[in-house]
mmCIF file of C-alpha atoms in Angstrom:
data_model
loop_
_atom_site.group_PDB
_atom_site.id
_atom_site.type_symbol
_atom_site.label_atom_id
_atom_site.label_comp_id
_atom_site.label_asym_id
_atom_site.label_seq_id
_atom_site.Cartn_x
_atom_site.Cartn_y
_atom_site.Cartn_z
ATOM 1 C CA MET A 1 45.329 -20.515 -45.167
ATOM 2 C CA VAL A 2 45.879 -17.168 -43.467
ATOM 3 C CA ALA A 3 43.345 -14.562 -44.562
ATOM 4 C CA ILE A 4 44.444 -11.145 -45.801
ATOM 5 C CA SER A 5 42.521 -9.674 -42.862
ATOM 6 C CA THR A 6 44.964 -11.455 -40.546
ATOM 7 C CA LEU A 7 47.803 -9.637 -42.263
ATOM 8 C CA ILE A 8 46.094 -6.330 -41.621
ATOM 9 C CA GLU A 9 45.628 -7.187 -37.963
ATOM 10 C CA LEU A 10 49.325 -8.021 -37.654
ATOM 11 C CA ILE A 11 50.241 -4.654 -39.106
ATOM 12 C CA LYS A 12 47.995 -2.910 -36.590
ATOM 13 C CA GLN A 13 48.979 -5.035 -33.599
ATOM 14 C CA PHE A 14 52.729 -5.138 -33.946
ATOM 15 C CA LYS A 15 53.242 -1.858 -35.810
ATOM 16 C CA CYS A 16 55.899 -3.624 -37.831
ATOM 17 C CA HIS A 17 58.195 -1.733 -40.143
ATOM 18 C CA TYR A 18 58.385 -4.889 -42.228
ATOM 19 C CA ILE A 19 55.999 -7.709 -42.932
ATOM 20 C CA LEU A 20 56.838 -10.015 -45.829
ATOM 21 C CA TYR A 21 53.742 -11.650 -47.310
ATOM 22 C CA ILE A 22 54.297 -14.389 -49.844
ATOM 23 C CA GLU A 23 51.667 -16.669 -51.291
ATOM 24 C CA LYS A 24 52.624 -19.707 -53.361
ATOM 25 C CA ASN A 25 50.374 -22.658 -54.118
ATOM 26 C CA GLY A 26 47.950 -21.532 -51.438
ATOM 27 C CA ASP A 27 50.590 -21.331 -48.696
ATOM 28 C CA VAL A 28 51.097 -18.126 -46.809
ATOM 29 C CA ILE A 29 54.269 -17.117 -45.028
ATOM 30 C CA ILE A 30 54.294 -14.051 -42.816
ATOM 31 C CA MET A 31 57.506 -12.739 -41.319
ATOM 32 C CA ALA A 32 57.299 -9.784 -38.980
ATOM 33 C CA GLU A 33 60.003 -7.756 -37.309
ATOM 34 C CA SER A 34 59.339 -4.822 -35.002
ATOM 35 C CA MET A 35 61.993 -2.121 -35.133
ATOM 36 C CA GLU A 36 62.369 1.233 -33.436
ATOM 37 C CA HIS A 37 63.445 4.260 -35.445
ATOM 38 C CA ASP A 38 63.911 7.889 -34.729
ATOM 39 C CA ASP A 39 60.974 8.989 -36.853
ATOM 40 C CA ALA A 40 61.736 12.706 -36.541
ATOM 41 C CA GLN A 41 65.302 12.223 -37.741
ATOM 42 C CA ILE A 42 64.202 10.005 -40.613
ATOM 43 C CA GLN A 43 61.600 12.564 -41.660
ATOM 44 C CA GLU A 44 64.118 15.433 -41.651
ATOM 45 C CA GLU A 45 66.583 13.383 -43.688
ATOM 46 C CA ASP A 46 63.834 12.572 -46.186
ATOM 47 C CA VAL A 47 62.933 16.256 -46.527
ATOM 48 C CA TRP A 48 66.521 17.276 -47.294
ATOM 49 C CA SER A 49 66.852 14.359 -49.688
ATOM 50 C CA SER A 50 63.683 15.521 -51.435
ATOM 51 C CA ILE A 51 65.018 19.065 -51.687
ATOM 52 C CA SER A 52 68.277 17.872 -53.216
ATOM 53 C CA SER A 53 66.571 15.595 -55.733
ATOM 54 C CA ASN A 54 63.999 18.165 -56.802
ATOM 55 C CA GLU A 55 66.576 20.908 -57.231
ATOM 56 C CA GLU A 56 68.525 18.514 -59.444
ATOM 57 C CA VAL A 57 65.373 17.959 -61.508
ATOM 58 C CA LEU A 58 64.916 21.724 -61.956
ATOM 59 C CA GLU A 59 68.428 21.960 -63.337
ATOM 60 C CA ARG A 60 67.274 19.595 -66.085
ATOM 61 C CA VAL A 61 63.685 20.799 -66.442
ATOM 62 C CA PRO A 62 63.217 24.327 -64.943
ATOM 63 C CA ASN A 63 59.408 24.239 -65.239
ATOM 64 C CA ASP A 64 58.826 20.748 -63.816
ATOM 65 C CA HIS A 65 55.489 20.969 -61.984
ATOM 66 C CA LYS A 66 56.101 18.211 -59.449
ATOM 67 C CA ALA A 67 59.590 19.443 -58.545
ATOM 68 C CA LEU A 68 58.405 23.009 -57.954
ATOM 69 C CA HIS A 69 55.466 21.850 -55.844
ATOM 70 C CA SER A 70 57.561 19.377 -53.860
ATOM 71 C CA LEU A 71 60.206 22.021 -53.114
ATOM 72 C CA SER A 72 57.548 24.396 -51.802
ATOM 73 C CA VAL A 73 56.201 21.675 -49.531
ATOM 74 C CA ALA A 74 59.659 20.577 -48.389
ATOM 75 C CA TYR A 75 60.865 24.061 -47.503
ATOM 76 C CA GLY A 76 57.614 24.655 -45.662
ATOM 77 C CA GLN A 77 58.254 21.509 -43.611
ATOM 78 C CA ILE A 78 61.639 22.824 -42.420
ATOM 79 C CA GLY A 79 60.240 26.269 -41.666
ATOM 80 C CA ASP A 80 61.770 28.188 -44.583
ATOM 81 C CA HIS A 81 58.556 29.883 -45.684
ATOM 82 C CA THR A 82 60.376 32.406 -47.879
ATOM 83 C CA LYS A 83 61.682 29.601 -50.057
ATOM 84 C CA ALA A 84 58.348 27.788 -49.887
ATOM 85 C CA LYS A 85 56.593 30.900 -51.192
ATOM 86 C CA GLU A 86 59.234 31.399 -53.879
ATOM 87 C CA TYR A 87 58.607 27.966 -55.365
ATOM 88 C CA ILE A 88 54.819 28.142 -55.219
ATOM 89 C CA VAL A 89 54.954 31.502 -57.013
ATOM 90 C CA ARG A 90 57.257 29.991 -59.641
ATOM 91 C CA LEU A 91 54.749 27.186 -60.120
ATOM 92 C CA ALA A 92 51.935 29.710 -60.460
ATOM 93 C CA ASP A 93 53.946 31.550 -63.131
ATOM 94 C CA VAL A 94 54.378 28.256 -65.000
ATOM 95 C CA ALA A 95 50.627 27.582 -64.792
ATOM 96 C CA LEU A 96 49.873 30.970 -66.325
ATOM 97 C CA LEU A 97 52.563 30.560 -68.982
ATOM 98 C CA GLU A 98 51.211 27.151 -70.005
ATOM 99 C CA LYS A 99 47.571 28.106 -69.355
ATOM 100 C CA ASN A 100 47.386 24.959 -67.244
ATOM 101 C CA GLY A 101 44.179 25.067 -65.236
ATOM 102 C CA VAL A 102 44.889 21.869 -63.299
ATOM 103 C CA VAL A 103 48.146 23.276 -61.937
ATOM 104 C CA ALA A 104 46.305 26.514 -61.143
ATOM 105 C CA ILE A 105 43.801 24.533 -59.063
ATOM 106 C CA ASP A 106 46.685 22.830 -57.278
ATOM 107 C CA VAL A 107 48.451 26.059 -56.230
ATOM 108 C CA LEU A 108 45.443 28.288 -55.597
ATOM 109 C CA ASN A 109 44.941 27.673 -51.873
ATOM 110 C CA ASN A 110 48.627 27.917 -50.971
ATOM 111 C CA LEU A 111 49.029 31.053 -53.051
ATOM 112 C CA ARG A 112 46.002 32.578 -51.348
ATOM 113 C CA LEU A 113 47.581 31.960 -47.932
ATOM 114 C CA TYR A 114 50.828 33.669 -48.908
ATOM 115 C CA ALA A 115 48.933 36.592 -50.460
ATOM 116 C CA GLU A 116 47.349 37.368 -47.087
ATOM 117 C CA ASP A 117 50.743 38.600 -45.861
ATOM 118 C CA ASP A 118 52.089 39.746 -49.218
ATOM 119 C CA PRO A 119 49.783 42.079 -51.180
ATOM 120 C CA SER A 120 52.196 42.011 -54.125
ATOM 121 C CA LEU A 121 50.834 38.553 -54.913
ATOM 122 C CA ASN A 122 47.259 39.771 -55.355
ATOM 123 C CA GLU A 123 47.564 40.196 -59.112
ATOM 124 C CA ILE A 124 48.940 36.730 -59.783
ATOM 125 C CA LEU A 125 46.410 35.310 -57.318
ATOM 126 C CA LEU A 126 43.574 36.849 -59.341
ATOM 127 C CA GLN A 127 44.928 35.364 -62.570
ATOM 128 C CA ILE A 128 45.366 31.924 -61.002
ATOM 129 C CA ASP A 129 41.846 32.077 -59.568
ATOM 130 C CA LEU A 130 40.393 32.836 -63.007
ATOM 131 C CA LEU A 131 42.441 30.091 -64.672
ATOM 132 C CA SER A 132 41.400 27.498 -62.117
ATOM 133 C CA GLN A 133 37.730 28.409 -62.463
ATOM 134 C CA THR A 134 38.026 28.071 -66.237
ATOM 135 C CA ALA A 135 39.444 24.564 -65.784
ATOM 136 C CA VAL A 136 36.547 23.571 -63.541
ATOM 137 C CA ASP A 137 34.039 24.937 -66.063
ATOM 138 C CA LYS A 138 35.686 23.014 -68.917
ATOM 139 C CA GLY A 139 35.566 19.860 -66.853
ATOM 140 C CA ALA A 140 31.881 20.340 -66.319
ATOM 141 C CA ALA A 141 31.241 20.915 -70.015
ATOM 142 C CA SER A 142 33.071 17.689 -70.933
ATOM 143 C CA LEU A 143 30.564 15.544 -69.041
ATOM 144 C CA SER A 144 27.501 14.521 -70.993
ATOM 145 C CA SER A 145 25.518 14.335 -67.783
ATOM 146 C CA GLY A 146 26.286 17.957 -67.045
ATOM 147 C CA LYS A 147 27.726 17.052 -63.652
ATOM 148 C CA LYS A 148 30.649 19.247 -62.608
ATOM 149 C CA LYS A 149 33.968 17.589 -62.071
ATOM 150 C CA THR A 150 35.473 18.501 -58.752
ATOM 151 C CA SER A 151 38.924 20.044 -58.527
ATOM 152 C CA LEU A 152 40.067 16.773 -56.953
ATOM 153 C CA GLU A 153 38.836 14.748 -59.946
ATOM 154 C CA LEU A 154 40.519 17.130 -62.375
ATOM 155 C CA LYS A 155 43.736 16.922 -60.398
ATOM 156 C CA ALA A 156 43.651 13.102 -60.390
ATOM 157 C CA GLU A 157 42.972 12.886 -64.115
ATOM 158 C CA SER A 158 45.916 15.185 -64.818
ATOM 159 C CA ALA A 159 48.393 13.408 -62.528
ATOM 160 C CA THR A 160 51.910 13.156 -63.971
ATOM 161 C CA PHE A 161 55.071 11.163 -63.400
ATOM 162 C CA SER A 162 57.507 12.649 -60.861
ATOM 163 C CA LEU A 163 61.153 12.190 -61.834
ATOM 164 C CA ALA A 164 62.318 13.770 -58.567
ATOM 165 C CA ARG A 165 60.581 11.167 -56.408
ATOM 166 C CA GLU A 166 62.061 8.280 -58.389
ATOM 167 C CA MET A 167 65.500 9.880 -58.094
ATOM 168 C CA THR A 168 65.039 10.040 -54.324
ATOM 169 C CA PHE A 169 64.090 6.357 -54.349
ATOM 170 C CA ALA A 170 67.188 5.482 -56.371
ATOM 171 C CA TRP A 171 69.462 7.421 -54.034
ATOM 172 C CA LYS A 172 68.008 5.559 -51.051
ATOM 173 C CA LEU A 173 69.180 2.334 -52.696
ATOM 174 C CA VAL A 174 72.649 3.832 -53.160
ATOM 175 C CA GLU A 175 72.726 4.716 -49.467
ATOM 176 C CA SER A 176 71.689 1.171 -48.519
ATOM 177 C CA GLY A 177 74.382 -0.327 -50.747
ATOM 178 C CA ASP A 178 71.898 -1.940 -53.146
ATOM 179 C CA LEU A 179 72.939 0.312 -56.053
ATOM 180 C CA SER A 180 76.423 1.465 -57.025
ATOM 181 C CA GLN A 181 77.123 5.052 -58.122
ATOM 182 C CA ALA A 182 77.536 3.819 -61.697
ATOM 183 C CA GLU A 183 74.237 1.933 -61.574
ATOM 184 C CA TYR A 184 72.555 5.007 -60.095
ATOM 185 C CA ALA A 185 73.762 7.163 -63.000
ATOM 186 C CA GLY A 186 72.467 4.561 -65.457
ATOM 187 C CA VAL A 187 69.001 4.229 -63.960
ATOM 188 C CA ILE A 188 68.602 8.017 -63.684
ATOM 189 C CA ASN A 189 69.469 8.332 -67.361
ATOM 190 C CA ASP A 190 66.867 5.673 -68.188
ATOM 191 C CA LEU A 191 64.226 7.381 -66.041
ATOM 192 C CA THR A 192 64.928 10.722 -67.711
ATOM 193 C CA GLU A 193 64.526 9.180 -71.170
ATOM 194 C CA MET A 194 61.393 7.273 -70.152
ATOM 195 C CA SER A 195 59.806 10.454 -68.753
ATOM 196 C CA GLY A 196 59.580 11.753 -72.319
ATOM 197 C CA GLN A 197 57.578 8.749 -73.482
ATOM 198 C CA ALA A 198 53.831 8.440 -73.931
ATOM 199 C CA ASP A 199 51.689 9.348 -70.957
ATOM 200 C CA ASP A 200 49.913 5.994 -70.987
ATOM 201 C CA LEU A 201 52.987 4.119 -69.683
ATOM 202 C CA THR A 202 53.818 3.667 -66.029
ATOM 203 C CA ILE A 203 57.368 4.853 -65.309
ATOM 204 C CA SER A 204 59.201 3.878 -62.150
ATOM 205 C CA LEU A 205 62.588 2.972 -60.747
ATOM 206 C CA LEU A 206 61.331 -0.588 -60.262
ATOM 207 C CA HIS A 207 60.599 -0.800 -63.993
ATOM 208 C CA VAL A 208 64.184 0.191 -64.764
ATOM 209 C CA LEU A 209 65.685 -2.179 -62.200
ATOM 210 C CA GLU A 210 63.574 -5.059 -63.461
ATOM 211 C CA SER A 211 64.349 -4.404 -67.135
ATOM 212 C CA ARG A 212 68.081 -3.988 -66.441
ATOM 213 C CA ASN A 213 68.102 -7.019 -64.125
ATOM 214 C CA ILE A 214 70.166 -5.066 -61.593
ATOM 215 C CA GLY A 215 71.170 -6.650 -58.311
ATOM 216 C CA ASP A 216 69.310 -9.089 -56.093
ATOM 217 C CA VAL A 217 65.639 -8.119 -56.449
ATOM 218 C CA ASP A 218 64.563 -10.041 -53.360
ATOM 219 C CA LYS A 219 67.279 -8.369 -51.280
ATOM 220 C CA TYR A 220 66.637 -4.759 -52.212
ATOM 221 C CA MET A 221 62.846 -5.136 -52.250
ATOM 222 C CA GLY A 222 63.015 -6.735 -48.817
ATOM 223 C CA SER A 223 65.290 -3.928 -47.625
ATOM 224 C CA PHE A 224 63.111 -0.985 -48.632
ATOM 225 C CA ALA A 225 59.913 -2.848 -47.729
ATOM 226 C CA GLU A 226 61.279 -3.122 -44.203
ATOM 227 C CA LYS A 227 62.359 0.511 -43.985
ATOM 228 C CA CYS A 228 59.152 1.914 -45.438
ATOM 229 C CA GLY A 229 56.623 -0.396 -43.790
ATOM 230 C CA THR A 230 55.304 -1.606 -47.153
ATOM 231 C CA PRO A 231 55.000 -5.421 -47.281
ATOM 232 C CA ILE A 232 55.740 -7.143 -50.571
ATOM 233 C CA ILE A 233 52.586 -8.347 -52.293
ATOM 234 C CA SER A 234 51.943 -10.524 -55.331
ATOM 235 C CA LEU A 235 49.144 -8.868 -57.326
ATOM 236 C CA ASP A 236 48.792 -11.990 -59.456
ATOM 237 C CA ASN A 237 47.238 -13.714 -56.431
ATOM 238 C CA PHE A 238 44.294 -11.295 -56.273
ATOM 239 C CA GLU A 239 41.258 -11.305 -58.538
ATOM 240 C CA ILE A 240 40.557 -7.990 -60.217
ATOM 241 C CA THR A 241 37.087 -6.551 -59.548
ATOM 242 C CA LEU A 242 34.996 -3.662 -60.818
ATOM 243 C CA GLU A 243 35.202 -2.066 -57.386
ATOM 244 C CA THR A 244 38.995 -1.940 -57.465
ATOM 245 C CA VAL A 245 39.222 -0.925 -61.137
ATOM 246 C CA PHE A 246 36.984 2.112 -60.685
ATOM 247 C CA SER A 247 38.192 3.128 -57.229
ATOM 248 C CA LEU A 248 40.930 5.369 -58.689
ATOM 249 C CA PRO A 249 41.116 7.131 -62.107
ATOM 250 C CA ILE A 250 43.177 4.972 -64.472
ATOM 251 C CA ASN A 251 45.321 7.962 -65.456
ATOM 252 C CA PHE A 252 46.258 8.449 -61.816
ATOM 253 C CA VAL A 253 47.051 4.734 -61.449
ATOM 254 C CA VAL A 254 49.382 4.806 -64.458
ATOM 255 C CA ALA A 255 51.033 8.160 -63.766
ATOM 256 C CA ARG A 256 51.560 7.740 -60.033
ATOM 257 C CA GLY A 257 52.168 3.992 -59.874
ATOM 258 C CA ALA A 258 49.475 3.283 -57.277
ATOM 259 C CA MET A 259 46.409 1.039 -57.459
ATOM 260 C CA VAL A 260 43.800 -0.425 -55.151
ATOM 261 C CA PHE A 261 43.918 -4.224 -55.466
ATOM 262 C CA ASP A 262 41.430 -5.233 -52.761
ATOM 263 C CA PHE A 263 39.183 -4.033 -49.972
ATOM 264 C CA VAL A 264 38.884 -5.479 -46.482
ATOM 265 C CA GLY A 265 35.617 -4.100 -45.205
ATOM 266 C CA ALA A 266 35.891 -0.326 -45.520
ATOM 267 C CA GLU A 267 39.706 -0.385 -45.689
ATOM 268 C CA ALA A 268 41.685 -0.326 -48.942
ATOM 269 C CA LEU A 269 44.718 -2.402 -49.854
ATOM 270 C CA VAL A 270 46.934 -0.382 -52.175
ATOM 271 C CA ALA A 271 49.958 -1.447 -54.235
ATOM 272 C CA ILE A 272 52.569 1.239 -54.919
ATOM 273 C CA LEU A 273 55.810 1.250 -56.891
ATOM 274 C CA ASN A 274 57.646 3.877 -54.857
ATOM 275 C CA PRO A 275 57.484 3.214 -51.100
ATOM 276 C CA TYR A 276 59.455 6.389 -50.357
ATOM 277 C CA ASP A 277 56.858 8.605 -52.044
ATOM 278 C CA LEU A 278 54.720 9.717 -49.104
ATOM 279 C CA ASP A 279 52.810 12.176 -51.295
ATOM 280 C CA VAL A 280 51.250 9.402 -53.357
ATOM 281 C CA ARG A 281 49.935 7.805 -50.179
ATOM 282 C CA SER A 282 48.238 11.080 -49.209
ATOM 283 C CA GLU A 283 46.847 11.470 -52.723
ATOM 284 C CA VAL A 284 45.363 7.964 -52.675
ATOM 285 C CA LYS A 285 43.723 8.541 -49.296
ATOM 286 C CA GLU A 286 42.302 11.838 -50.528
ATOM 287 C CA LEU A 287 40.880 10.235 -53.682
ATOM 288 C CA LEU A 288 39.340 7.461 -51.588
ATOM 289 C CA ASN A 289 37.577 10.034 -49.393
ATOM 290 C CA GLY A 290 39.772 9.433 -46.372
ATOM 291 C CA LYS A 291 39.480 5.648 -46.270
ATOM 292 C CA ILE A 292 41.997 3.796 -44.124
ATOM 293 C CA CYS A 293 44.642 2.517 -46.544
ATOM 294 C CA HIS A 294 47.282 -0.189 -46.172
ATOM 295 C CA PHE A 295 50.179 0.148 -48.592
ATOM 296 C CA PHE A 296 52.188 -2.636 -50.193
ATOM 297 C CA VAL A 297 54.953 -2.764 -52.778
ATOM 298 C CA THR A 298 54.874 -5.041 -55.812
ATOM 299 C CA GLN A 299 56.921 -5.950 -58.871
ATOM 300 C CA SER A 300 56.527 -3.565 -61.807
ATOM 301 C CA SER A 301 55.677 -6.382 -64.241
ATOM 302 C CA GLN A 302 52.765 -7.491 -62.048
ATOM 303 C CA PHE A 303 51.594 -3.878 -61.770
ATOM 304 C CA ASP A 304 51.637 -3.515 -65.582
ATOM 305 C CA ARG A 305 49.669 -6.720 -66.104
ATOM 306 C CA ARG A 306 46.975 -5.508 -63.755
ATOM 307 C CA VAL A 307 46.816 -2.094 -65.438
ATOM 308 C CA GLU A 308 46.353 -3.793 -68.814
ATOM 309 C CA ARG A 309 43.526 -5.928 -67.453
ATOM 310 C CA ALA A 310 41.916 -2.859 -65.858
ATOM 311 C CA ARG A 311 41.996 -1.047 -69.193
ATOM 312 C CA GLU A 312 40.262 -3.984 -70.860
ATOM 313 C CA ILE A 313 37.521 -3.907 -68.232
ATOM 314 C CA ILE A 314 37.074 -0.143 -68.620
ATOM 315 C CA LYS A 315 36.892 -0.454 -72.410
ATOM 316 C CA ASP A 316 34.351 -3.279 -72.219
ATOM 317 C CA ARG A 317 32.236 -1.228 -69.809
ATOM 318 C CA GLU A 318 32.333 1.813 -72.106
ATOM 319 C CA ASN A 319 31.371 -0.298 -75.149
ATOM 320 C CA ALA A 320 28.447 -1.822 -73.238
ATOM 321 C CA GLN A 321 27.156 1.618 -72.309
ATOM 322 C CA SER A 322 27.506 3.129 -75.799
#
């Protein structure tokens, strides 16, 4: 049997855009294909795709936090700093309107940078600074131990679903021919409706595709796994452990569709539901204190089963400590 560490070594050695890892009855099949891409061109196309998707989200939900933040980042990546500033200021206004300290924490540093060259932002910067500090203080007060929650912990606990990123994912499948325009419209409608559901449910394009039984799942999963360098993994083949359960806040796992399912030495193996969402990869690495992470994609039903088991473990642990 090929060890999971061998899979990691193959990823490092061949720098494959696609490695398919399947385990059935103890047998392991690894298929690797090395492909060359114009990374700069792909990145620019992804940025413009992100801009288009997020602007579409704002037409539906003008105060969407993720869309405003993503647009600021995207415009900054293409050098349009006027637009980047415009969207971060809009997000700051939303934070003040909603008295949302977590969002204030998120925008504070970027807003501070823009204020250095634009004194007109000093007033809103002061208000955001006060709101963010209030959020940190409340986080500290909520802990019985008196230990302060870091801004990173507060941000993770308040993570939310991003409709824009799932729309980008869906459009990628249209471009690859795996979704028709009519199917795209249907799944976007489903995602929009699901986004208004309870916060304790994981929402993703893969959930919609699986529930609608759209297309050839093996074909389109193999296609985007190849393009995004995220091998397909079966979570059911991995035992759940306390280390993996508590490596990321459960709210973050559910909201962002990302979970650690194993560790190989000091390196983390992470299952994600949106391989085109590069932000979630950065967020996971940040929450894991910069650990080397290897990302895989999995079926939504397997992801949900593992989340349910993780919640049971967390509840049992809390009951034992009470």
